[in-house]
């Protein structure tokens, strides 16, 4: 029998976990999205739950990102 893996958890379970993990300025959601395709899929609905933007340039860049994401 192979050892259990976090990838064995249901997508909904990971999303609940990631909801708590993604309560920082956005870096955790970004990092989780890079782990694997499965993690990316799980974190997508919650990764932008909180975002810290500190300048007008960051706000403009984030707005452009959201616009590009909506077009996909």
XYZ file of N, CA and C in Angstrom:
216
model
N 0.845 -1.172 0.000
C 0.000 0.000 0.000
C 0.894 1.239 0.000
N 0.576 2.189 -0.864
C 1.375 3.411 -0.925
C 0.955 4.351 0.207
N 1.880 5.194 0.657
C 1.539 6.127 1.745
C 0.532 7.173 1.275
N -0.237 7.669 2.208
C -1.225 8.704 1.896
C -0.516 9.983 1.485
N -1.165 10.754 0.647
C -0.616 12.010 0.147
C -1.673 13.095 0.280
N -1.241 14.315 0.401
C -2.192 15.431 0.446
C -2.978 15.511 -0.853
N -2.411 15.014 -1.933
C -3.114 14.993 -3.213
C -4.287 14.012 -3.200
N -4.349 13.144 -2.180
C -5.465 12.211 -2.051
C -6.706 12.866 -1.444
N -6.553 14.054 -0.873
C -7.693 14.752 -0.286
C -8.634 15.250 -1.372
N -9.899 15.297 -1.052
C -10.893 15.822 -1.994
C -10.612 17.291 -2.264
N -10.911 17.724 -3.459
C -10.689 19.108 -3.866
C -11.368 20.078 -2.899
N -12.576 19.759 -2.478
C -13.317 20.619 -1.560
C -12.608 20.739 -0.212
N -11.994 19.672 0.256
C -11.261 19.697 1.525
C -10.049 20.613 1.410
N -9.314 20.497 0.312
C -8.168 21.376 0.109
C -8.604 22.836 0.017
N -9.729 23.092 -0.617
C -10.207 24.466 -0.726
C -10.518 25.054 0.647
N -11.067 24.254 1.544
C -11.319 24.733 2.908
C -10.009 25.053 3.618
N -9.031 24.186 3.461
C -7.712 24.417 4.075
C -7.079 25.665 3.482
N -7.123 25.789 2.172
C -6.482 26.911 1.496
C -7.189 28.239 1.792
N -8.473 28.204 2.117
C -9.175 29.420 2.503
C -8.506 30.053 3.720
N -8.121 29.224 4.684
C -7.430 29.737 5.867
C -5.994 30.131 5.543
N -5.343 29.349 4.712
C -3.946 29.622 4.375
C -3.799 30.910 3.558
N -4.805 31.235 2.775
C -4.718 32.396 1.884
C -5.265 33.664 2.531
N -5.039 33.819 3.811
C -5.526 35.019 4.487
C -4.404 36.032 4.693
N -3.288 35.863 3.992
C -2.184 36.824 4.058
C -2.312 37.827 2.915
N -1.242 38.445 2.536
C -1.286 39.476 1.499
C -1.326 38.912 0.083
N -1.337 37.619 -0.069
C -1.444 37.006 -1.392
C -0.312 36.067 -1.748
N 0.766 36.098 -0.990
C 1.928 35.279 -1.349
C 1.684 33.783 -1.149
N 0.886 33.410 -0.167
C 0.629 31.984 0.066
C -0.175 31.387 -1.078
N -1.208 32.087 -1.517
C -2.000 31.597 -2.643
C -1.170 31.445 -3.901
N -0.294 32.405 -4.133
C 0.599 32.336 -5.296
C 1.520 31.120 -5.196
N 2.106 30.924 -4.025
C 3.022 29.793 -3.829
C 2.286 28.460 -3.969
N 1.097 28.361 -3.407
C 0.329 27.119 -3.512
C -0.036 26.806 -4.958
N -0.342 27.828 -5.724
C -0.703 27.627 -7.130
C 0.450 27.042 -7.936
N 1.674 27.248 -7.473
C 2.848 26.749 -8.196
C 3.212 25.305 -7.842
N 2.597 24.743 -6.804
C 2.974 23.409 -6.328
C 2.653 22.336 -7.359
N 1.441 22.326 -7.843
C 1.020 21.311 -8.814
C -0.263 21.789 -9.491
N -0.643 21.106 -10.551
C -1.889 21.459 -11.230
C -3.083 21.259 -10.306
N -3.029 20.220 -9.478
C -4.115 19.936 -8.542
C -4.236 21.044 -7.498
N -3.103 21.483 -6.949
C -3.122 22.581 -5.980
C -3.599 23.874 -6.647
N -3.146 24.107 -7.871
C -3.564 25.305 -8.598
C -5.083 25.319 -8.748
N -5.651 24.182 -9.103
C -7.094 24.067 -9.257
C -7.805 24.286 -7.914
N -7.228 23.770 -6.845
C -7.849 23.892 -5.526
C -7.767 25.309 -4.983
N -6.665 25.999 -5.228
C -6.464 27.328 -4.642
C -7.088 28.443 -5.481
N -7.402 28.191 -6.729
C -7.908 29.232 -7.631
C -9.101 30.013 -7.065
N -10.122 29.363 -6.524
C -11.271 30.137 -6.035
C -10.986 30.993 -4.797
N -9.901 30.701 -4.076
C -9.656 31.408 -2.815
C -8.344 32.179 -2.771
N -7.491 32.035 -3.752
C -6.148 32.614 -3.656
C -6.120 34.135 -3.656
N -7.139 34.757 -4.191
C -7.188 36.219 -4.201
C -8.167 36.747 -3.149
N -8.380 35.947 -2.139
C -9.305 36.342 -1.068
C -8.831 37.617 -0.373
N -7.541 37.695 -0.105
C -6.958 38.921 0.423
C -5.726 39.259 -0.390
N -5.578 40.523 -0.699
C -4.445 40.996 -1.486
C -4.009 42.327 -0.892
N -2.719 42.531 -0.760
C -2.186 43.795 -0.254
C -1.555 44.563 -1.411
N -2.070 45.739 -1.678
C -1.543 46.604 -2.725
C -1.104 47.904 -2.062
N 0.124 48.322 -2.349
C 0.722 49.439 -1.628
C 0.972 50.684 -2.466
N 0.677 50.616 -3.751
C 0.918 51.793 -4.590
C -0.078 51.810 -5.743
N -0.165 52.952 -6.373
C -1.046 53.082 -7.536
C -0.590 52.134 -8.641
N 0.710 51.993 -8.810
C 1.240 51.087 -9.840
C 0.809 49.645 -9.577
N 0.837 49.216 -8.319
C 0.400 47.862 -7.979
C -1.098 47.696 -8.237
N -1.876 48.713 -7.919
C -3.319 48.650 -8.159
C -3.610 48.550 -9.650
N -2.916 49.339 -10.449
C -3.100 49.288 -11.906
C -2.686 47.934 -12.468
N -1.575 47.411 -11.981
C -1.104 46.104 -12.430
C -2.092 45.003 -12.043
N -2.617 45.075 -10.832
C -3.585 44.086 -10.369
C -4.874 44.172 -11.187
N -5.325 45.385 -11.494
C -6.513 45.556 -12.319
C -6.309 44.954 -13.711
N -5.122 45.140 -14.265
C -4.820 44.547 -15.575
C -4.812 43.029 -15.495
N -4.265 42.493 -14.406
C -4.261 41.045 -14.196
C -5.676 40.505 -14.129
N -6.541 41.168 -13.367
C -7.931 40.723 -13.251
C -8.644 40.791 -14.587
N -8.401 41.841 -15.364
C -9.015 41.960 -16.685
C -8.558 40.829 -17.603
N -7.277 40.548 -17.590
C -6.743 39.470 -18.434
C -7.288 38.118 -17.989
N -7.429 37.922 -16.685
C -7.954 36.662 -16.167
C -9.416 36.475 -16.552
N -10.177 37.543 -16.576
C -11.594 37.468 -16.932
C -11.787 37.108 -18.386
N -10.822 37.468 -19.229
C -10.921 37.181 -20.660
C -10.618 35.734 -20.989
N -9.997 35.017 -20.077
C -9.614 33.618 -20.330
C -10.797 32.729 -20.325
